[in-house]
Coordinates of C-alpha atoms in Angstrom, one line a residue:
M273 CA 12.5 26.6 -9.3
S274 CA 10.6 30.0 -9.0
A275 CA 12.3 32.9 -10.7
I276 CA 12.3 34.6 -7.1
E277 CA 14.8 32.9 -4.9
L278 CA 16.1 35.2 -2.2
I279 CA 18.0 34.9 1.1
L280 CA 16.2 37.1 3.6
T281 CA 16.9 38.0 7.2
Q282 CA 14.3 37.2 9.8
A283 CA 13.1 40.8 9.8
E284 CA 12.9 40.9 6.0
F285 CA 11.0 37.7 6.0
A286 CA 8.4 38.9 8.4
T287 CA 7.6 41.9 6.2
Q288 CA 7.4 39.8 2.9
Q289 CA 5.5 36.7 4.2
C290 CA 2.1 36.5 2.7
P291 CA -0.4 37.7 5.4
K292 CA -3.0 35.5 7.0
P293 CA -6.4 35.3 5.2
S294 CA -8.5 38.4 6.1
D295 CA -11.0 40.8 4.4
S296 CA -8.0 43.1 3.4
T297 CA -6.0 40.3 1.9
L298 CA -9.0 39.0 0.1
E299 CA -9.7 42.3 -1.5
R300 CA -6.0 42.3 -2.7
A301 CA -6.4 38.8 -4.0
I302 CA -9.5 39.9 -5.9
D303 CA -7.9 42.9 -7.6
G304 CA -4.6 41.0 -8.2
S305 CA -2.3 43.1 -6.0
L306 CA -1.7 40.5 -3.2
T307 CA 1.9 39.5 -3.0
G308 CA 4.1 37.8 -0.4
I309 CA 6.1 34.7 0.2
V310 CA 4.2 31.4 0.2
T311 CA 6.9 28.7 0.3
Y312 CA 10.4 28.8 2.0
I313 CA 12.9 27.2 4.2
K314 CA 14.6 28.4 7.3
L315 CA 18.3 28.1 7.2
A316 CA 20.6 27.1 10.1
N317 CA 21.8 30.7 10.5
G318 CA 18.3 31.9 11.1
E319 CA 17.9 33.4 7.7
Y320 CA 15.1 32.4 5.1
Q321 CA 15.3 30.9 1.6
T322 CA 12.4 32.0 -0.6
Y323 CA 11.1 29.4 -2.9
S324 CA 8.0 31.2 -4.4
R325 CA 5.7 34.0 -3.8
F326 CA 1.9 34.5 -4.2
E327 CA 2.2 36.4 -7.4
D328 CA 4.2 33.6 -9.1
D329 CA 2.4 31.3 -11.5
V330 CA 4.3 28.4 -10.2
W331 CA 4.5 27.7 -6.4
V332 CA 7.5 25.4 -5.5
F333 CA 7.7 23.5 -2.4
P334 CA 10.9 22.4 -0.6
A335 CA 11.7 18.7 -0.6
S336 CA 10.9 18.5 3.1
Q337 CA 7.2 19.2 2.5
G338 CA 6.8 16.2 0.3
T339 CA 7.1 12.5 1.2
K340 CA 10.3 10.5 0.4
A341 CA 8.5 9.2 -2.7
T342 CA 7.6 12.7 -4.0
T343 CA 9.5 13.7 -7.1
A344 CA 10.6 17.3 -7.9
S345 CA 7.8 17.6 -10.6
H346 CA 5.3 16.8 -7.8
L347 CA 6.4 19.6 -5.6
K348 CA 4.8 22.4 -7.7
L349 CA 1.5 24.0 -8.0
N350 CA 1.2 25.3 -11.6
F351 CA -1.4 28.0 -12.1
A352 CA -0.2 29.0 -15.7
A353 CA -2.6 26.5 -17.3
I354 CA -5.6 28.7 -16.0
S355 CA -6.0 31.2 -18.8
D356 CA -8.7 33.3 -17.2
T357 CA -7.4 36.1 -14.9
Q358 CA -10.1 36.1 -12.3
M359 CA -10.2 32.2 -12.2
K360 CA -6.5 32.2 -11.7
R361 CA -6.7 34.5 -8.7
M362 CA -9.6 32.4 -7.3
A363 CA -7.4 29.2 -7.7
K364 CA -4.6 30.9 -5.8
W365 CA -6.9 32.1 -3.1
V366 CA -8.4 28.6 -2.6
M367 CA -4.9 26.9 -2.6
W368 CA -3.5 29.6 -0.2
N369 CA -6.4 28.8 2.2
K370 CA -5.9 25.1 1.8
M371 CA -2.2 25.4 2.6
K372 CA -3.2 27.0 5.9
E373 CA -5.0 23.6 6.7
N374 CA -1.7 21.8 6.5
L375 CA -2.7 19.6 3.6
A376 CA -0.1 17.5 2.0
V377 CA 1.4 18.7 -1.4
G378 CA -0.2 15.8 -3.1
S379 CA -3.6 16.8 -2.0
L380 CA -3.0 20.5 -3.0
I381 CA -2.0 19.3 -6.4
S382 CA -5.1 17.2 -6.6
I383 CA -7.4 20.0 -5.7
L384 CA -5.8 22.4 -8.2
S385 CA -6.2 19.8 -11.0
H386 CA -9.8 19.6 -10.2
L387 CA -10.2 23.4 -10.1
N388 CA -8.4 23.5 -13.6
G389 CA -10.7 21.0 -14.9
Y390 CA -13.8 22.8 -13.7
F391 CA -12.6 26.2 -15.1
K392 CA -11.8 24.5 -18.5
W393 CA -15.5 23.2 -18.6
V394 CA -16.8 26.6 -17.6
L395 CA -14.8 28.4 -20.3
S396 CA -15.9 25.9 -22.9
S397 CA -19.4 27.7 -23.0
D398 CA -19.8 31.5 -23.2
T399 CA -23.2 31.2 -21.3
T400 CA -21.7 29.2 -18.5
A401 CA -18.7 31.6 -18.2
K402 CA -21.1 34.6 -18.0
Q403 CA -23.5 33.0 -15.4
G404 CA -20.6 31.9 -13.0
L405 CA -21.0 29.6 -10.3
T406 CA -24.8 29.1 -9.6
A407 CA -26.9 26.1 -8.6
F408 CA -28.1 25.9 -12.3
T409 CA -24.5 25.7 -13.7
S410 CA -23.3 23.5 -11.0
N411 CA -26.2 21.0 -11.9
A412 CA -25.0 21.1 -15.5
Y413 CA -21.4 20.3 -14.4
V414 CA -22.7 17.4 -12.5
K415 CA -24.4 16.1 -15.5
Y416 CA -21.2 16.6 -17.6
V417 CA -19.0 14.7 -15.0
N418 CA -21.4 11.9 -15.1
T419 CA -20.6 11.4 -18.7
L420 CA -17.0 11.1 -18.1
T421 CA -15.2 7.6 -18.1
S422 CA -11.8 6.3 -17.1
T423 CA -9.9 3.4 -18.7
R424 CA -8.1 0.8 -16.7
K425 CA -6.5 -2.3 -18.2
G426 CA -8.3 -1.5 -21.5
E427 CA -11.7 -1.5 -19.8
V428 CA -13.7 1.7 -20.0
K429 CA -15.7 2.6 -16.9
P430 CA -17.8 5.5 -15.4
L431 CA -15.8 7.5 -12.8
A432 CA -15.8 6.2 -9.3
G433 CA -18.1 7.9 -6.8
Q434 CA -15.0 9.2 -4.8
T435 CA -13.5 10.6 -8.0
K436 CA -16.7 12.5 -8.8
A437 CA -17.0 13.7 -5.2
S438 CA -13.4 15.2 -5.4
K439 CA -14.4 17.0 -8.6
F440 CA -17.5 18.5 -7.0
F441 CA -15.8 19.4 -3.8
V442 CA -13.9 22.2 -5.6
L443 CA -17.1 24.0 -6.3
E444 CA -17.9 24.0 -2.5
Y445 CA -14.3 25.4 -1.8
L446 CA -15.0 28.2 -4.4
Y447 CA -18.2 29.1 -2.7
H448 CA -16.7 29.0 0.8
Y449 CA -13.4 30.9 0.1
C450 CA -14.3 33.0 -2.9
K451 CA -17.9 34.5 -2.2
A452 CA -16.6 37.9 -2.7
F453 CA -15.4 37.3 -6.3
D454 CA -18.0 38.3 -9.1
F455 CA -17.9 34.8 -10.5
V456 CA -19.4 33.1 -7.4
K457 CA -23.1 33.9 -7.3
E458 CA -24.7 31.0 -5.0
H459 CA -24.0 27.8 -3.3
P460 CA -23.7 25.0 -5.9
W461 CA -26.3 22.9 -4.1
S462 CA -27.6 24.5 -0.8
E463 CA -29.5 21.4 0.4
S464 CA -27.1 18.8 -0.9
S465 CA -23.4 17.9 -0.8
A466 CA -20.6 17.0 -3.1
H467 CA -20.9 13.3 -1.9
Y468 CA -24.7 13.2 -2.6
Q469 CA -24.2 14.7 -6.0
A470 CA -21.6 11.9 -6.7
G471 CA -24.1 9.3 -5.4
H472 CA -21.6 8.5 -2.7
V473 CA -24.2 8.2 0.0
G474 CA -26.6 5.9 1.8
E475 CA -26.3 2.2 2.8
A476 CA -24.6 1.3 -0.3
Y477 CA -21.9 3.9 0.2
Q478 CA -21.4 2.8 3.9
E479 CA -21.2 -0.8 2.8
A480 CA -18.6 0.0 0.1
R481 CA -16.5 1.9 2.6
K482 CA -16.3 -1.3 4.8
Q483 CA -15.1 -3.4 1.8
G484 CA -11.4 -3.4 1.0
K485 CA -11.2 -1.8 -2.5
T486 CA -7.4 -2.6 -2.7
L487 CA -6.6 -6.0 -4.2
I488 CA -5.0 -8.7 -2.3
I489 CA -2.0 -10.2 -4.2
P490 CA -3.3 -13.9 -5.0
D491 CA -1.2 -16.8 -3.8
D492 CA -0.5 -18.1 -7.4
V493 CA 1.2 -14.7 -8.0
L494 CA 2.7 -14.0 -4.6
I495 CA 4.3 -17.3 -4.0
P496 CA 6.3 -17.4 -7.3
L497 CA 7.3 -13.7 -6.6
C498 CA 8.6 -14.7 -3.2
Q499 CA 10.6 -17.6 -4.6
F500 CA 12.1 -15.3 -7.5
T501 CA 13.0 -12.4 -5.3
K502 CA 14.3 -14.5 -2.5
S503 CA 16.7 -16.1 -4.9
Y504 CA 18.2 -12.6 -5.6
L505 CA 18.5 -11.8 -1.9
D506 CA 20.4 -15.2 -1.4
R507 CA 22.8 -14.1 -4.4
A508 CA 23.4 -10.6 -3.0
D509 CA 26.9 -11.1 -1.9
E510 CA 27.8 -12.7 -5.3
I511 CA 26.2 -9.9 -7.4
L512 CA 27.7 -7.0 -5.1
A513 CA 31.0 -8.6 -5.1
L514 CA 31.2 -8.6 -9.0
R515 CA 30.1 -4.9 -8.9
E516 CA 32.8 -4.0 -6.5
K517 CA 35.4 -5.6 -8.7
L518 CA 34.3 -3.8 -11.7
E519 CA 34.5 -0.5 -9.9
T520 CA 38.1 -1.2 -8.9
F521 CA 39.1 -2.2 -12.4
V522 CA 40.8 0.6 -14.2
P523 CA 40.6 0.5 -18.1
T524 CA 43.8 1.5 -20.0
A525 CA 41.9 2.5 -23.1
K526 CA 41.4 6.2 -23.8
R527 CA 38.1 6.1 -25.7
T528 CA 34.9 5.5 -23.7
S529 CA 33.7 2.8 -26.1
N530 CA 37.0 0.9 -25.8
Q531 CA 37.0 1.2 -22.0
A532 CA 33.5 -0.3 -22.0
T533 CA 34.8 -3.3 -24.1
Q534 CA 37.7 -3.8 -21.6
K535 CA 35.2 -3.8 -18.7
R536 CA 33.0 -6.3 -20.4
K537 CA 35.9 -8.7 -21.2
Y538 CA 37.1 -8.2 -17.5
L539 CA 33.7 -9.2 -16.4
Q540 CA 33.8 -12.2 -18.5
T541 CA 37.1 -13.4 -16.8
I542 CA 35.6 -13.1 -13.3
S543 CA 32.1 -14.3 -13.9
T544 CA 30.7 -17.3 -16.0
E545 CA 27.1 -16.1 -15.7
Y546 CA 27.5 -12.5 -17.0
Q547 CA 28.7 -12.0 -20.6
K548 CA 27.5 -8.3 -20.8
L549 CA 27.7 -5.3 -18.5
D550 CA 24.0 -4.6 -19.1
D551 CA 23.1 -8.0 -17.7
L552 CA 24.9 -7.3 -14.4
N553 CA 23.3 -3.8 -14.2
D554 CA 19.8 -5.4 -14.9
D555 CA 20.4 -7.9 -12.1
L556 CA 21.5 -5.0 -9.7
F557 CA 18.2 -3.2 -10.3
V558 CA 16.2 -6.6 -9.8
L559 CA 18.2 -7.1 -6.5
R560 CA 17.2 -3.5 -5.5
D561 CA 13.5 -4.2 -6.5
S562 CA 13.6 -7.6 -4.7
C563 CA 14.7 -5.8 -1.5
I564 CA 11.9 -3.4 -1.7
F565 CA 9.4 -6.2 -2.5
W566 CA 10.3 -7.9 0.8
L567 CA 10.1 -4.8 2.7
L568 CA 6.7 -4.0 1.4
L569 CA 5.4 -7.5 1.9
T570 CA 6.7 -8.1 5.5
T571 CA 6.2 -4.8 7.2
G572 CA 2.9 -3.3 5.9
M573 CA 4.8 0.0 5.2
R574 CA 3.7 2.4 2.4
I575 CA 6.2 3.0 -0.3
H576 CA 7.2 6.5 1.0
E577 CA 7.8 5.0 4.3
I578 CA 10.2 2.5 2.8
L579 CA 12.0 5.2 0.7
G580 CA 12.5 7.0 4.0
I581 CA 14.5 4.2 5.6
K582 CA 18.0 5.1 6.5
R583 CA 21.1 2.8 6.8
G584 CA 21.0 0.6 9.8
A585 CA 17.6 2.1 10.8
Y586 CA 16.4 -1.0 12.7
R587 CA 16.8 -2.5 16.2
S588 CA 16.1 -5.9 17.8
E589 CA 15.1 -7.3 21.2
T590 CA 14.7 -10.8 22.5
K591 CA 11.8 -11.9 24.7
D592 CA 11.2 -15.5 25.7
D593 CA 13.7 -16.7 23.3
T594 CA 12.1 -14.9 20.4
T595 CA 13.8 -12.0 18.5
Y596 CA 11.7 -9.2 17.4
Y597 CA 12.9 -6.6 14.8
Y598 CA 11.6 -3.0 14.7
I599 CA 12.4 -0.7 11.7
E600 CA 12.3 3.1 12.1
T601 CA 11.2 5.4 9.4
V602 CA 9.1 8.6 8.9
S603 CA 5.4 8.3 8.1
E604 CA 4.1 11.4 6.4
K605 CA 0.7 10.1 5.4
T606 CA -0.9 11.2 8.7
H607 CA 1.8 13.4 10.0
T608 CA 2.9 10.7 12.4
G609 CA 6.6 11.5 12.1
L610 CA 9.1 8.8 13.3
A611 CA 7.4 5.4 14.0
E612 CA 8.4 1.8 14.0
W613 CA 7.2 -1.3 12.2
I614 CA 7.6 -5.0 13.4
A615 CA 9.5 -7.0 10.8
P616 CA 10.9 -10.5 10.4
E617 CA 14.6 -11.0 9.9
I618 CA 14.5 -11.0 6.1
A619 CA 13.4 -7.4 6.2
T620 CA 16.6 -6.3 8.1
Q621 CA 18.6 -8.3 5.5
A622 CA 16.8 -6.3 2.7
I623 CA 17.8 -3.0 4.5
D624 CA 21.5 -4.1 4.8
I625 CA 21.6 -5.1 1.0
L626 CA 20.0 -1.8 0.0
G627 CA 22.6 0.1 2.1
R628 CA 25.4 -1.8 0.3
L629 CA 23.7 -1.1 -3.1
S630 CA 23.5 2.6 -2.6
A631 CA 26.9 3.1 -1.0
P632 CA 28.5 4.5 -4.2
L633 CA 25.6 7.0 -4.6
Q634 CA 25.9 7.8 -0.9
A635 CA 29.5 8.7 -1.4
Q636 CA 28.7 10.9 -4.3
L637 CA 25.8 12.6 -2.4
E638 CA 28.2 13.4 0.4
C639 CA 30.7 15.1 -2.2
N640 CA 27.9 17.0 -3.8
L641 CA 26.7 18.2 -0.4
V642 CA 30.1 19.5 0.4
K643 CA 30.2 21.4 -3.0
A644 CA 26.7 22.8 -2.5
K645 CA 27.6 24.2 1.0
A646 CA 30.8 25.7 -0.4
S647 CA 28.8 27.5 -3.2
N648 CA 26.0 28.7 -0.8
D649 CA 23.5 26.7 -2.9
H650 CA 21.0 26.6 0.0
S651 CA 18.2 25.0 -1.9
E652 CA 20.5 22.1 -3.0
V653 CA 21.9 21.7 0.4
H654 CA 18.4 21.5 1.8
R655 CA 17.5 18.9 -0.8
L656 CA 20.6 16.8 -0.2
E657 CA 20.3 16.9 3.6
Q658 CA 16.8 15.5 3.3
I659 CA 18.1 12.3 1.5
L660 CA 21.4 11.9 3.3
D661 CA 22.0 8.3 4.6
H662 CA 18.9 6.9 2.9
I663 CA 19.1 3.5 1.3
C664 CA 16.8 4.0 -1.7
L665 CA 18.8 6.3 -3.9
S666 CA 19.0 6.8 -7.6
K667 CA 21.0 8.7 -10.1
S668 CA 19.6 10.7 -13.0
T669 CA 21.3 9.7 -16.4
Q670 CA 20.7 13.3 -17.7
T671 CA 21.9 15.4 -14.8
N672 CA 23.9 12.9 -12.7
S673 CA 22.1 14.3 -9.6
I674 CA 21.3 12.0 -6.7
S675 CA 17.8 11.7 -5.5
I676 CA 15.4 9.3 -3.6
L677 CA 13.8 6.7 -5.9
S678 CA 10.4 7.7 -7.3
G679 CA 7.5 5.9 -5.8
M680 CA 5.8 6.3 -9.1
S681 CA 8.4 4.5 -11.0
I682 CA 8.6 1.6 -8.5
T683 CA 4.8 1.2 -8.8
K684 CA 4.4 1.8 -12.6
M685 CA 7.5 0.1 -13.8
R686 CA 9.7 -1.9 -11.3
L687 CA 7.1 -3.9 -9.5
P688 CA 5.3 -4.9 -12.8
N689 CA 8.7 -5.8 -14.1
L690 CA 9.1 -8.4 -11.3
C691 CA 5.8 -10.0 -12.4
K692 CA 7.3 -10.2 -16.0
H693 CA 10.1 -12.2 -14.7
I694 CA 7.8 -14.9 -13.3
G695 CA 5.5 -14.8 -16.4
S696 CA 2.5 -13.2 -14.7
D697 CA 0.4 -10.4 -16.1
W698 CA -0.8 -9.3 -12.6
N699 CA -0.7 -5.6 -12.3
L700 CA 1.4 -5.4 -9.1
A701 CA 1.3 -2.1 -7.2
A702 CA 2.9 -0.8 -4.0
H703 CA -0.4 -0.2 -2.2
Q704 CA -1.5 -3.8 -2.8
F705 CA 1.2 -5.0 -0.3
R706 CA -0.3 -3.2 2.8
R707 CA -3.6 -5.1 2.5
T708 CA -1.9 -8.3 1.6
F709 CA 0.3 -7.9 4.8
A710 CA -2.8 -7.2 6.9
N711 CA -4.7 -10.2 5.3
Y712 CA -1.8 -12.5 6.1
V713 CA -1.5 -11.3 9.6
V714 CA -5.2 -12.0 10.1
H715 CA -4.9 -15.5 8.6
S716 CA -1.9 -16.1 10.8
E717 CA -3.8 -15.2 13.9
L718 CA -6.6 -17.4 12.8
G719 CA -4.1 -20.3 12.6
D720 CA -3.2 -20.3 8.9
L721 CA 0.3 -19.1 8.0
R722 CA -0.1 -20.6 4.4
A723 CA 2.8 -20.9 2.2
L724 CA 4.9 -18.0 3.5
K725 CA 5.4 -19.2 7.1
D726 CA 9.0 -19.6 7.0
H727 CA 9.5 -15.9 6.4
F728 CA 6.9 -14.6 8.8
K729 CA 7.7 -16.1 12.1
H730 CA 6.4 -13.2 14.2
W731 CA 3.1 -13.7 12.5
S732 CA 2.5 -16.8 14.7
I733 CA 2.0 -14.4 17.7
T734 CA -0.8 -11.8 17.9
M735 CA 0.5 -9.1 15.8
T736 CA -2.5 -6.7 16.5
A737 CA -1.8 -7.0 20.3
L738 CA 1.8 -5.9 19.7
Y739 CA 0.7 -2.9 17.7
A740 CA -2.1 -2.1 20.2
F741 CA 0.2 -1.9 23.3
N742 CA 3.3 -0.2 21.8
D743 CA 2.8 3.5 21.2
N744 CA 6.0 3.7 19.0
L745 CA 4.5 1.4 16.4
D746 CA 2.5 2.7 13.5
A747 CA -1.0 3.4 14.8
E748 CA -2.7 3.5 11.4
L749 CA -1.2 0.1 10.5
F750 CA -2.9 -1.3 13.6
E751 CA -6.3 0.1 12.5
E752 CA -5.7 -1.6 9.1
L753 CA -5.0 -4.8 10.8
L754 CA -8.2 -4.6 12.8
R755 CA -10.1 -3.6 9.7
E756 CA -8.9 -6.6 7.7
K757 CA -9.5 -8.8 10.7
Y758 CA -13.2 -7.7 10.7
L759 CA -13.5 -8.3 7.0
V760 CA -12.0 -11.8 7.0
E761 CA -14.0 -13.0 10.1
E762 CA -17.2 -11.6 8.7
E763 CA -16.5 -13.3 5.3
I764 CA -16.1 -16.5 7.3
K765 CA -19.2 -16.2 9.3
Q766 CA -21.3 -15.1 6.3
D767 CA -20.4 -18.3 4.7
W768 CA -21.6 -20.4 7.6
F769 CA -25.2 -18.9 7.1
E770 CA -25.3 -19.5 3.4
L771 CA -27.7 -22.4 2.7
D772 CA -25.5 -24.0 0.1
S773 CA -22.4 -23.7 2.3
P774 CA -21.7 -27.0 3.9
I775 CA -20.7 -26.9 7.7
T776 CA -20.6 -29.5 10.4
G777 CA -19.6 -29.8 14.0
G778 CA -21.1 -29.5 17.5
A779 CA -24.0 -27.5 19.0
M780 CA -22.9 -24.3 17.6
A781 CA -22.8 -25.5 13.9
Q782 CA -26.1 -27.3 14.3
N783 CA -27.7 -24.1 15.8
I784 CA -26.5 -22.1 12.7
K785 CA -28.0 -24.7 10.4
K786 CA -31.4 -24.2 12.0
V787 CA -31.3 -20.4 12.0
R788 CA -30.3 -20.1 8.4
Q789 CA -33.2 -22.2 7.3
D790 CA -35.8 -20.1 9.2
G791 CA -37.5 -18.1 6.6
E792 CA -39.6 -16.0 9.0
L793 CA -36.5 -15.0 10.9
I794 CA -34.7 -13.9 7.6
K795 CA -37.7 -11.7 6.9
T796 CA -37.5 -10.1 10.4
F797 CA -33.9 -9.0 9.7
G798 CA -34.7 -8.0 6.1
S799 CA -32.0 -10.2 4.5
L800 CA -29.9 -13.3 5.2
Q801 CA -26.8 -11.1 5.2
N802 CA -28.3 -8.8 8.0
M803 CA -29.4 -11.8 10.1
A804 CA -25.9 -13.3 9.7
K805 CA -24.2 -10.2 11.0
A806 CA -26.7 -10.0 13.9
Y807 CA -26.1 -13.5 15.0
S808 CA -22.3 -13.8 14.3
S809 CA -21.2 -10.4 15.7
S810 CA -20.7 -11.8 19.2
I811 CA -19.2 -15.3 18.2
P812 CA -15.5 -15.5 18.7
I813 CA -13.5 -17.3 16.2
R814 CA -10.2 -19.1 16.5
S815 CA -8.6 -21.7 14.3
T816 CA -7.5 -25.1 15.4
G817 CA -6.2 -26.0 12.0
I818 CA -8.9 -28.5 11.2
A819 CA -11.9 -26.6 12.6
W820 CA -13.0 -23.2 13.9
C821 CA -13.4 -22.9 17.7
T822 CA -16.1 -20.5 19.0
N823 CA -15.4 -20.9 22.7
D824 CA -14.9 -17.6 24.7
D825 CA -12.1 -19.3 26.6
E826 CA -9.1 -21.2 25.2
C827 CA -10.3 -24.6 24.1
R828 CA -8.1 -27.6 24.7
C829 CA -10.2 -30.5 23.3
D830 CA -8.4 -32.6 20.6
K831 CA -11.5 -33.2 18.5
S832 CA -12.7 -29.7 17.8
E833 CA -14.9 -31.0 15.0
D834 CA -17.1 -32.9 17.7
C835 CA -16.8 -30.2 20.3
E836 CA -20.1 -28.2 21.0
H837 CA -18.1 -25.1 20.1
G838 CA -16.6 -26.4 17.0
I839 CA -17.4 -25.7 13.3
V840 CA -15.9 -27.2 10.2
D841 CA -16.4 -25.5 6.9
K842 CA -15.3 -25.7 3.3
R843 CA -11.9 -24.0 4.3
H844 CA -10.9 -27.1 6.1
L845 CA -11.6 -29.7 3.5
P846 CA -8.1 -29.8 2.1
Y847 CA -6.8 -30.6 5.7
W848 CA -9.3 -33.4 6.2
E849 CA -8.6 -34.9 2.7
G850 CA -4.9 -34.9 3.6
M851 CA -5.7 -36.8 6.7
L852 CA -7.7 -39.3 4.7
V853 CA -4.7 -40.0 2.6
Q854 CA -2.5 -40.5 5.7
Q855 CA -5.0 -42.9 7.4
M856 CA -5.5 -44.8 4.0
K857 CA -1.8 -45.3 3.9
L858 CA -1.6 -46.4 7.5
M859 CA -4.3 -49.1 6.7
Q860 CA -2.1 -50.5 4.0
L861 CA 0.8 -51.1 6.4
D862 CA 1.3 -54.6 7.6
D863 CA 3.7 -54.0 10.3
I864 CA 1.7 -51.9 12.9
G865 CA 0.0 -54.6 14.7
E866 CA -3.6 -55.0 15.8
I867 CA -3.6 -52.1 18.1
G868 CA -2.2 -49.8 15.4
R869 CA -4.5 -51.1 12.8
E870 CA -7.5 -50.6 15.1
A871 CA -6.3 -47.0 15.7
A872 CA -6.0 -46.4 12.1
R873 CA -9.5 -47.7 11.5
K874 CA -11.1 -45.5 14.1
G875 CA -9.2 -42.5 12.6
L876 CA -10.5 -43.4 9.1
E877 CA -14.0 -43.7 10.4
R878 CA -13.8 -40.3 12.1
I879 CA -12.6 -38.6 8.9
E880 CA -15.1 -40.4 6.7
R881 CA -18.0 -39.4 9.0
L882 CA -16.9 -35.8 8.9
L883 CA -16.5 -35.7 5.1
S884 CA -19.9 -37.3 4.6
A885 CA -21.4 -34.7 7.0
M886 CA -19.9 -32.0 4.6
G887 CA -21.6 -33.6 1.6
I888 CA -18.5 -35.3 0.2
D889 CA -18.8 -38.6 -1.7
V890 CA -16.2 -40.3 0.4
A891 CA -16.1 -43.5 -1.9
A892 CA -15.5 -41.4 -5.0
M893 CA -12.8 -39.3 -3.1
K894 CA -11.0 -42.6 -2.0
Q895 CA -11.1 -43.9 -5.5
E896 CA -9.5 -40.7 -6.8
I897 CA -6.9 -40.9 -4.2
N898 CA -6.0 -44.5 -5.0
Q899 CA -5.8 -43.6 -8.7
R900 CA -3.5 -40.5 -8.0
E901 CA -1.3 -42.8 -5.8
Y902 CA -1.1 -45.4 -8.5
I903 CA -0.1 -42.9 -11.1
E904 CA 2.6 -41.4 -8.8
V905 CA 4.0 -44.9 -8.2
K906 CA 3.9 -45.8 -11.8
N907 CA 5.8 -42.7 -12.7
V908 CA 8.5 -43.4 -10.2

């Protein structure tokens, strides 16, 4: 907390608030005489609690200006690391102006970090420090940044274009806001831009923007994680009941160590599974993490939005015998405020479990709030009121203070810990869930619920339509769904036009085969990819399970692979192989009669014809199936 922490009346606050940026305030910022309140809260009685002033080396923000995932250490702008007096004044002036643009605290911290990095580079050379900000020194800084690398998963790589651009933007900020300072001589690149200097421009940049950089959690990781975490949700009553019994147990020993021993022995009498207190505590943490896992996976929320959920903050409504659940929380990413997210029932179960898990901390928080009010500790009252009734609480082992769980610790520690439990080295992070959610929704709308369909019953309807026509639902998630839908559909259609990608079907499939072999046509568009985009942009796509339907209207034919609008590609091969197995088993039955046998024979011919058209060696596939069936029977 800042050294200056005053309670001011409204009149006093008005006289001490830092003035709006102007020529006179700029002059005072340059000579170091500018003072005034920069961060504060307004109390219920109309008075103001001062957090920090312009002249402070550390500007502290109240908890309400961060997201629910923001820790206290990430609610500060620290100028103390800037050793040069003029540079520190410029940094403060830039940050003060950026604050007026209502940037999030995290964005302000990032800008200050890049400013600090630039100033350190400037001060590393006497010549550069004397020259100041010029086109020449800016060019030298660009060359320096281009030599920097980052290490991820043990692999050293050059900085990403966006990272470089962020470093270069601060030079533009200095020129824009600090031209009156002696240090700033000229625009860093008068006929260019930070993006251009970072190589973050042109067709390659635009193409990169369309591609999802965030990884989708692969099925071989996601499915075991779902099974593992769901087992904890299923055992929640048992685990919480043991904790409640331990909380009501009163040790008779006087020494703390002996009390722990008594508790451990008592635990052993009421549970055959837990022999140590630490084992139960570990499972309580895993239960909490499992609940957060399911909320992330089934709603598309960001981590700070989940950390903002309060007890019982969901509702349900039933339409056409289907129950829809809506979770309410605050989104501070785009200043949306209160919004709702559609969720399956398992997400509401996770909320209820988290509410029970946090109940003891909630009780302590309420006691702490009463004490803070009694002692007129307005800053603590404000902090505690911001987290009252939230379900994701934690307790500091050092200070015993109650706070919201750290989003950073969830991503850096708790989620990777879940992967360790299933023996996976996947680097699981909170932001991966949002795109994974969007990807599963899109596949659902394309007729593929994959292995998680039991948990996502609402995904069998058009999720994007629900988000589009309900103003209370998170608008940015709707945009994410549309973006993922575009990416998935484009990937499918691009495959159709690849020469080595097998497809079959009706007239549409045959036309695509002709087009993709037309070398002159490809030259006209410049590339096969551009041609594919041009031809496929207007083709609708809908899954029938065993093929794609490209009909504008709803198609009701039962043989979509033969329909003029039907296309079968490599994604459907597992389904057709499965049908081949079924038909082969039917042919082996001796009690289905001639009519049944004839139907099975026709079905087998249909499947063999399609597989052959897809380039499959049907005889080899049938031999492999027979061999597999023989081994299974032998093992039984």
